[in-house]
Amino acid sequence: MTKDLQEDNKKISEDMMISDEVYMTSGVHIGTRQKTADMKEHIYKVRNDGLYIIDINKTDQKINIAAKFISKFNPENILVVSVRQYGQKPIRKLSEYTGIKVLDGRFRPGTLTNPSAKGFIEPELLIVTDPLADSQALDEARNIGIPVVGLCDTNNELKYIDIVIPTNNKGRRALALVYWLLSRAILKENGKIKSYENFKPTVEDFEAEI
Amino acid sequence: MKKAEKCISCGKGLIERGSTTFICPNCDTKIGRCNSCREQNVKYHCQECGFIGP
């Protein structure tokens, strides 16, 4: 590797919110054995065992972009959903620190579309942990015409997703790290913390129990 | 927020169900996306700042 290239790589890692090693140890870059055309541009390479690897530089950029986007909305008008077990604690924590509304566990049909349904809400933005698992929420968001931010793995399609965060959306630690970074970035964008160091909770606080 | 009139990718009017309007993450430009562009994952780019999504 030439010196210039090494310096370029160093610069890229310095621009990132946390070091690439943290991303690697949390398994944010680990994809699945399936690849969709939509996610092709976010894939870095395919490993010998057939696993597709996600480009963590893009993950980092997109978390930043998503945080900027989310901070443009009133937190009370944002809904974050996760049917996945490992995504439920991280989203509850995200809600605790940012004030975003949370719906963990089963998404009751009609929550966004049926005014007479129990727990009916009218959010202006939806955040989904897995577009495949949270398809009911995604469908209803489409019906009411609100934008969607989605955490997408290599096997996800980007139908009705307006801002994508390419990441491993199945891992316990990966989901905890992504939501921790997202909460920190949202608070910074909103001006509630001055720098990232002022964000006291740790990634472990966001991790779901095994 | 008032809806954008046209889809930023194809120029179609945003009258059908499934279309959406949101503000660009980098600048404050309104971005409209129609149902078919969202369904087919057609890329959009902000005309002010050049942001490419999704």
mmCIF file of C-alpha atoms in Angstrom:
data_model
loop_
_atom_site.group_PDB
_atom_site.id
_atom_site.type_symbol
_atom_site.label_atom_id
_atom_site.label_comp_id
_atom_site.label_asym_id
_atom_site.label_seq_id
_atom_site.Cartn_x
_atom_site.Cartn_y
_atom_site.Cartn_z
ATOM 1 C CA MET A 1 0.000 0.000 0.000
ATOM 2 C CA THR A 2 1.426 3.400 -0.923
ATOM 3 C CA LYS A 3 1.890 6.157 1.646
ATOM 4 C CA ASP A 4 -0.799 8.346 0.032
ATOM 5 C CA LEU A 5 -3.325 5.550 0.178
ATOM 6 C CA GLN A 6 -2.486 4.876 3.828
ATOM 7 C CA GLU A 7 -2.969 8.563 4.647
ATOM 8 C CA ASP A 8 -6.276 8.579 2.775
ATOM 9 C CA ASN A 9 -7.480 5.578 4.781
ATOM 10 C CA LYS A 10 -6.376 7.245 8.023
ATOM 11 C CA LYS A 11 -8.291 10.390 7.052
ATOM 12 C CA ILE A 12 -11.439 8.380 6.368
ATOM 13 C CA SER A 13 -11.235 6.696 9.792
ATOM 14 C CA GLU A 14 -10.638 10.057 11.483
ATOM 15 C CA ASP A 15 -13.799 11.437 9.888
ATOM 16 C CA MET A 16 -15.851 8.568 11.254
ATOM 17 C CA MET A 17 -17.929 8.941 14.428
ATOM 18 C CA ILE A 18 -16.121 6.032 16.091
ATOM 19 C CA SER A 19 -13.198 3.914 14.971
ATOM 20 C CA ASP A 20 -13.766 1.178 12.442
ATOM 21 C CA GLU A 21 -12.510 -1.368 14.991
ATOM 22 C CA VAL A 22 -15.577 -0.751 17.170
ATOM 23 C CA TYR A 23 -17.801 -1.323 14.156
ATOM 24 C CA MET A 24 -15.920 -4.532 13.383
ATOM 25 C CA THR A 25 -16.068 -5.932 16.920
ATOM 26 C CA SER A 26 -19.810 -5.261 17.094
ATOM 27 C CA GLY A 27 -20.339 -7.023 13.798
ATOM 28 C CA VAL A 28 -22.036 -4.077 12.073
ATOM 29 C CA HIS A 29 -20.303 -5.057 8.821
ATOM 30 C CA ILE A 30 -21.537 -8.660 8.784
ATOM 31 C CA GLY A 31 -24.268 -9.117 6.220
ATOM 32 C CA THR A 32 -26.107 -12.228 5.102
ATOM 33 C CA ARG A 33 -25.567 -14.856 2.420
ATOM 34 C CA GLN A 34 -28.177 -13.171 0.272
ATOM 35 C CA LYS A 35 -27.705 -9.996 -1.736
ATOM 36 C CA THR A 36 -30.346 -7.748 -3.281
ATOM 37 C CA ALA A 37 -29.787 -5.392 -6.192
ATOM 38 C CA ASP A 38 -30.938 -2.492 -4.016
ATOM 39 C CA MET A 39 -28.174 -3.083 -1.475
ATOM 40 C CA LYS A 40 -25.453 -3.787 -4.035
ATOM 41 C CA GLU A 41 -23.828 -0.371 -3.699
ATOM 42 C CA HIS A 42 -23.522 -0.702 0.079
ATOM 43 C CA ILE A 43 -21.692 -4.035 -0.108
ATOM 44 C CA TYR A 44 -17.920 -3.986 0.205
ATOM 45 C CA LYS A 45 -17.056 -7.589 -0.669
ATOM 46 C CA VAL A 46 -18.107 -11.213 -0.393
ATOM 47 C CA ARG A 47 -16.246 -13.438 2.037
ATOM 48 C CA ASN A 48 -15.027 -16.962 1.213
ATOM 49 C CA ASP A 49 -17.863 -18.475 3.257
ATOM 50 C CA GLY A 50 -20.398 -16.572 1.133
ATOM 51 C CA LEU A 51 -21.247 -13.795 3.601
ATOM 52 C CA TYR A 52 -21.615 -10.364 2.097
ATOM 53 C CA ILE A 53 -19.727 -7.643 3.962
ATOM 54 C CA ILE A 54 -21.225 -4.175 4.388
ATOM 55 C CA ASP A 55 -19.105 -1.069 3.751
ATOM 56 C CA ILE A 56 -18.796 0.518 7.212
ATOM 57 C CA ASN A 57 -17.752 3.898 5.822
ATOM 58 C CA LYS A 58 -21.175 4.099 4.196
ATOM 59 C CA THR A 59 -22.845 2.949 7.408
ATOM 60 C CA ASP A 60 -21.119 5.749 9.293
ATOM 61 C CA GLN A 61 -22.024 8.378 6.681
ATOM 62 C CA LYS A 62 -25.632 7.244 6.574
ATOM 63 C CA ILE A 63 -26.021 7.281 10.371
ATOM 64 C CA ASN A 64 -24.876 10.905 10.259
ATOM 65 C CA ILE A 65 -27.281 11.749 7.436
ATOM 66 C CA ALA A 66 -30.165 9.928 9.142
ATOM 67 C CA ALA A 67 -29.477 11.814 12.388
ATOM 68 C CA LYS A 68 -29.563 15.139 10.530
ATOM 69 C CA PHE A 69 -32.810 14.092 8.886
ATOM 70 C CA ILE A 70 -34.441 12.860 12.104
ATOM 71 C CA SER A 71 -33.458 16.030 13.979
ATOM 72 C CA LYS A 72 -35.540 18.084 11.533
ATOM 73 C CA PHE A 73 -38.703 16.546 13.032
ATOM 74 C CA ASN A 74 -40.292 17.017 16.433
ATOM 75 C CA PRO A 75 -39.335 13.828 18.402
ATOM 76 C CA GLU A 76 -42.971 13.354 19.419
ATOM 77 C CA ASN A 77 -43.904 13.020 15.749
ATOM 78 C CA ILE A 78 -41.423 10.232 15.080
ATOM 79 C CA LEU A 79 -42.181 6.546 15.540
ATOM 80 C CA VAL A 80 -39.558 3.827 15.827
ATOM 81 C CA VAL A 81 -40.611 0.190 15.515
ATOM 82 C CA SER A 82 -38.963 -3.174 15.981
ATOM 83 C CA VAL A 83 -40.549 -6.576 15.850
ATOM 84 C CA ARG A 84 -37.113 -8.124 16.311
ATOM 85 C CA GLN A 85 -36.271 -9.074 19.896
ATOM 86 C CA TYR A 86 -32.735 -7.708 19.756
ATOM 87 C CA GLY A 87 -33.962 -4.358 18.462
ATOM 88 C CA GLN A 88 -36.480 -3.753 21.236
ATOM 89 C CA LYS A 89 -34.188 -2.635 24.037
ATOM 90 C CA PRO A 90 -32.103 -0.382 21.765
ATOM 91 C CA ILE A 91 -35.232 1.415 20.499
ATOM 92 C CA ARG A 92 -36.567 1.837 24.053
ATOM 93 C CA LYS A 93 -33.247 3.418 24.987
ATOM 94 C CA LEU A 94 -33.342 5.622 21.879
ATOM 95 C CA SER A 95 -36.784 6.741 22.964
ATOM 96 C CA GLU A 96 -35.576 7.390 26.531
ATOM 97 C CA TYR A 97 -32.775 9.710 25.438
ATOM 98 C CA THR A 98 -34.348 11.453 22.453
ATOM 99 C CA GLY A 99 -38.087 11.452 23.204
ATOM 100 C CA ILE A 100 -39.009 9.562 20.042
ATOM 101 C CA LYS A 101 -42.165 7.430 20.276
ATOM 102 C CA VAL A 102 -41.552 3.713 20.392
ATOM 103 C CA LEU A 103 -43.553 0.628 19.446
ATOM 104 C CA ASP A 104 -41.699 -2.550 20.350
ATOM 105 C CA GLY A 105 -43.000 -6.027 19.798
ATOM 106 C CA ARG A 106 -46.002 -6.804 17.647
ATOM 107 C CA PHE A 107 -47.202 -3.949 15.477
ATOM 108 C CA ARG A 108 -50.989 -3.964 15.726
ATOM 109 C CA PRO A 109 -52.503 -3.457 12.240
ATOM 110 C CA GLY A 110 -54.312 -0.123 11.969
ATOM 111 C CA THR A 111 -52.051 1.705 14.420
ATOM 112 C CA LEU A 112 -51.249 4.286 11.743
ATOM 113 C CA THR A 113 -54.309 3.998 9.515
ATOM 114 C CA ASN A 114 -57.399 3.231 11.610
ATOM 115 C CA PRO A 115 -58.494 6.233 13.750
ATOM 116 C CA SER A 116 -60.779 4.053 15.865
ATOM 117 C CA ALA A 117 -58.049 1.512 16.636
ATOM 118 C CA LYS A 118 -56.598 1.312 20.124
ATOM 119 C CA GLY A 119 -53.310 3.221 20.327
ATOM 120 C CA PHE A 120 -53.824 5.064 17.032
ATOM 121 C CA ILE A 121 -51.025 7.538 16.307
ATOM 122 C CA GLU A 122 -50.198 9.857 13.432
ATOM 123 C CA PRO A 123 -46.417 10.140 13.151
ATOM 124 C CA GLU A 124 -44.601 12.230 10.546
ATOM 125 C CA LEU A 125 -41.615 9.906 10.245
ATOM 126 C CA LEU A 126 -41.148 6.166 10.700
ATOM 127 C CA ILE A 127 -37.921 4.379 11.627
ATOM 128 C CA VAL A 128 -37.893 0.625 10.953
ATOM 129 C CA THR A 129 -35.334 -1.820 12.328
ATOM 130 C CA ASP A 130 -35.880 -4.410 9.601
ATOM 131 C CA PRO A 131 -38.094 -3.642 6.576
ATOM 132 C CA LEU A 132 -38.777 -7.356 6.172
ATOM 133 C CA ALA A 133 -39.886 -7.986 9.757
ATOM 134 C CA ASP A 134 -41.596 -4.597 10.153
ATOM 135 C CA SER A 135 -43.488 -4.902 6.866
ATOM 136 C CA GLN A 136 -46.870 -4.046 8.448
ATOM 137 C CA ALA A 137 -45.551 -0.720 9.767
ATOM 138 C CA LEU A 138 -43.899 -0.036 6.411
ATOM 139 C CA ASP A 139 -47.157 -0.771 4.570
ATOM 140 C CA GLU A 140 -49.132 1.587 6.784
ATOM 141 C CA ALA A 141 -46.478 4.306 6.447
ATOM 142 C CA ARG A 142 -46.846 3.987 2.700
ATOM 143 C CA ASN A 143 -50.625 4.343 2.997
ATOM 144 C CA ILE A 144 -50.416 7.557 4.988
ATOM 145 C CA GLY A 145 -47.529 8.914 2.883
ATOM 146 C CA ILE A 146 -44.840 9.521 5.498
ATOM 147 C CA PRO A 147 -41.086 9.160 4.884
ATOM 148 C CA VAL A 148 -39.283 6.094 6.239
ATOM 149 C CA VAL A 149 -35.774 5.620 7.618
ATOM 150 C CA GLY A 150 -34.715 1.979 7.527
ATOM 151 C CA LEU A 151 -31.878 -0.115 8.913
ATOM 152 C CA CYS A 152 -31.211 -2.465 6.021
ATOM 153 C CA ASP A 153 -29.110 -5.588 5.748
ATOM 154 C CA THR A 154 -27.764 -7.065 2.519
ATOM 155 C CA ASN A 155 -30.935 -9.168 2.062
ATOM 156 C CA ASN A 156 -33.382 -6.245 2.305
ATOM 157 C CA GLU A 157 -35.138 -4.478 -0.519
ATOM 158 C CA LEU A 158 -35.386 -0.705 -0.324
ATOM 159 C CA LYS A 159 -39.072 -0.483 -1.271
ATOM 160 C CA TYR A 160 -40.584 2.630 0.347
ATOM 161 C CA ILE A 161 -37.374 3.417 2.240
ATOM 162 C CA ASP A 162 -36.335 7.065 1.855
ATOM 163 C CA ILE A 163 -33.141 7.070 3.932
ATOM 164 C CA VAL A 164 -31.223 3.820 4.319
ATOM 165 C CA ILE A 165 -28.705 2.883 7.004
ATOM 166 C CA PRO A 166 -26.812 -0.158 5.704
ATOM 167 C CA THR A 167 -26.040 -2.341 8.712
ATOM 168 C CA ASN A 168 -26.358 -5.761 10.221
ATOM 169 C CA ASN A 169 -29.911 -5.597 11.578
ATOM 170 C CA LYS A 170 -29.931 -9.026 13.186
ATOM 171 C CA GLY A 171 -27.051 -8.871 15.640
ATOM 172 C CA ARG A 172 -27.540 -7.900 19.284
ATOM 173 C CA ARG A 173 -24.402 -5.810 19.554
ATOM 174 C CA ALA A 174 -24.735 -4.381 16.039
ATOM 175 C CA LEU A 175 -28.236 -3.036 16.723
ATOM 176 C CA ALA A 176 -27.137 -1.660 20.090
ATOM 177 C CA LEU A 177 -24.199 0.178 18.522
ATOM 178 C CA VAL A 178 -26.205 1.611 15.629
ATOM 179 C CA TYR A 179 -28.980 2.928 17.885
ATOM 180 C CA TRP A 180 -26.402 4.260 20.373
ATOM 181 C CA LEU A 181 -24.648 6.153 17.573
ATOM 182 C CA LEU A 182 -27.972 7.368 16.245
ATOM 183 C CA SER A 183 -29.136 8.671 19.653
ATOM 184 C CA ARG A 184 -25.810 10.423 20.196
ATOM 185 C CA ALA A 185 -25.855 12.012 16.736
ATOM 186 C CA ILE A 186 -29.512 13.115 17.097
ATOM 187 C CA LEU A 187 -28.820 14.756 20.466
ATOM 188 C CA LYS A 188 -25.802 16.541 19.002
ATOM 189 C CA GLU A 189 -27.802 17.729 15.997
ATOM 190 C CA ASN A 190 -30.559 18.987 18.303
ATOM 191 C CA GLY A 191 -27.953 20.839 20.370
ATOM 192 C CA LYS A 192 -28.722 18.915 23.557
ATOM 193 C CA ILE A 193 -25.096 17.813 23.883
ATOM 194 C CA LYS A 194 -22.138 19.921 22.782
ATOM 195 C CA SER A 195 -19.825 17.093 21.795
ATOM 196 C CA TYR A 196 -19.985 13.319 21.534
ATOM 197 C CA GLU A 197 -18.018 12.966 24.800
ATOM 198 C CA ASN A 198 -20.922 14.517 26.716
ATOM 199 C CA PHE A 199 -23.144 11.537 25.868
ATOM 200 C CA LYS A 200 -22.913 9.455 29.042
ATOM 201 C CA PRO A 201 -24.743 6.142 28.237
ATOM 202 C CA THR A 202 -22.598 3.302 26.950
ATOM 203 C CA VAL A 203 -23.232 0.851 24.132
ATOM 204 C CA GLU A 204 -23.733 -1.862 26.793
ATOM 205 C CA ASP A 205 -26.728 0.076 28.129
ATOM 206 C CA PHE A 206 -28.364 -0.304 24.716
ATOM 207 C CA GLU A 207 -27.663 -4.024 24.418
ATOM 208 C CA ALA A 208 -30.539 -6.461 24.768
ATOM 209 C CA GLU A 209 -30.186 -9.395 27.143
ATOM 210 C CA ILE A 210 -29.393 -12.761 25.607
ATOM 211 C CA MET B 1 -45.668 20.437 5.822
ATOM 212 C CA LYS B 2 -47.062 21.290 2.413
ATOM 213 C CA LYS B 3 -46.612 18.514 -0.126
ATOM 214 C CA ALA B 4 -44.154 18.869 -3.011
ATOM 215 C CA GLU B 5 -45.926 19.048 -6.349
ATOM 216 C CA LYS B 6 -43.746 16.743 -8.394
ATOM 217 C CA CYS B 7 -41.578 13.677 -7.951
ATOM 218 C CA ILE B 8 -37.919 14.697 -7.907
ATOM 219 C CA SER B 9 -36.865 11.613 -9.905
ATOM 220 C CA CYS B 10 -39.487 11.326 -12.663
ATOM 221 C CA GLY B 11 -41.455 14.582 -12.529
ATOM 222 C CA LYS B 12 -44.821 12.895 -12.031
ATOM 223 C CA GLY B 13 -47.472 14.752 -10.010
ATOM 224 C CA LEU B 14 -47.746 13.534 -6.410
ATOM 225 C CA ILE B 15 -51.427 12.668 -6.288
ATOM 226 C CA GLU B 16 -51.432 8.914 -5.742
ATOM 227 C CA ARG B 17 -51.297 6.982 -2.497
ATOM 228 C CA GLY B 18 -47.772 6.002 -1.506
ATOM 229 C CA SER B 19 -46.084 9.240 -2.508
ATOM 230 C CA THR B 20 -44.291 11.291 0.114
ATOM 231 C CA THR B 21 -42.639 14.630 0.746
ATOM 232 C CA PHE B 22 -39.748 15.321 3.098
ATOM 233 C CA ILE B 23 -36.951 17.798 3.658
ATOM 234 C CA CYS B 24 -33.448 17.023 2.356
ATOM 235 C CA PRO B 25 -31.158 15.947 5.240
ATOM 236 C CA ASN B 26 -28.382 18.334 4.190
ATOM 237 C CA CYS B 27 -30.331 21.432 3.144
ATOM 238 C CA ASP B 28 -33.923 22.584 3.531
ATOM 239 C CA THR B 29 -35.128 21.703 0.044
ATOM 240 C CA LYS B 30 -38.396 19.813 -0.269
ATOM 241 C CA ILE B 31 -38.057 16.400 -1.881
ATOM 242 C CA GLY B 32 -41.089 14.651 -3.334
ATOM 243 C CA ARG B 33 -41.091 10.969 -4.287
ATOM 244 C CA CYS B 34 -43.907 9.247 -6.154
ATOM 245 C CA ASN B 35 -45.259 5.787 -5.352
ATOM 246 C CA SER B 36 -43.621 4.032 -8.301
ATOM 247 C CA CYS B 37 -40.180 5.584 -7.735
ATOM 248 C CA ARG B 38 -40.341 4.587 -4.071
ATOM 249 C CA GLU B 39 -41.484 1.081 -4.972
ATOM 250 C CA GLN B 40 -38.746 0.577 -7.554
ATOM 251 C CA ASN B 41 -36.081 2.227 -5.384
ATOM 252 C CA VAL B 42 -35.269 4.888 -7.975
ATOM 253 C CA LYS B 43 -32.449 7.111 -6.735
ATOM 254 C CA TYR B 44 -33.210 10.756 -6.038
ATOM 255 C CA HIS B 45 -30.807 13.645 -5.789
ATOM 256 C CA CYS B 46 -31.308 17.008 -4.210
ATOM 257 C CA GLN B 47 -31.021 19.768 -6.760
ATOM 258 C CA GLU B 48 -29.618 22.231 -4.207
ATOM 259 C CA CYS B 49 -26.930 20.244 -2.371
ATOM 260 C CA GLY B 50 -26.501 17.164 -4.558
ATOM 261 C CA PHE B 51 -27.483 14.669 -1.859
ATOM 262 C CA ILE B 52 -28.174 11.269 -3.373
ATOM 263 C CA GLY B 53 -30.690 8.976 -1.710
ATOM 264 C CA PRO B 54 -31.937 6.635 -0.415
#
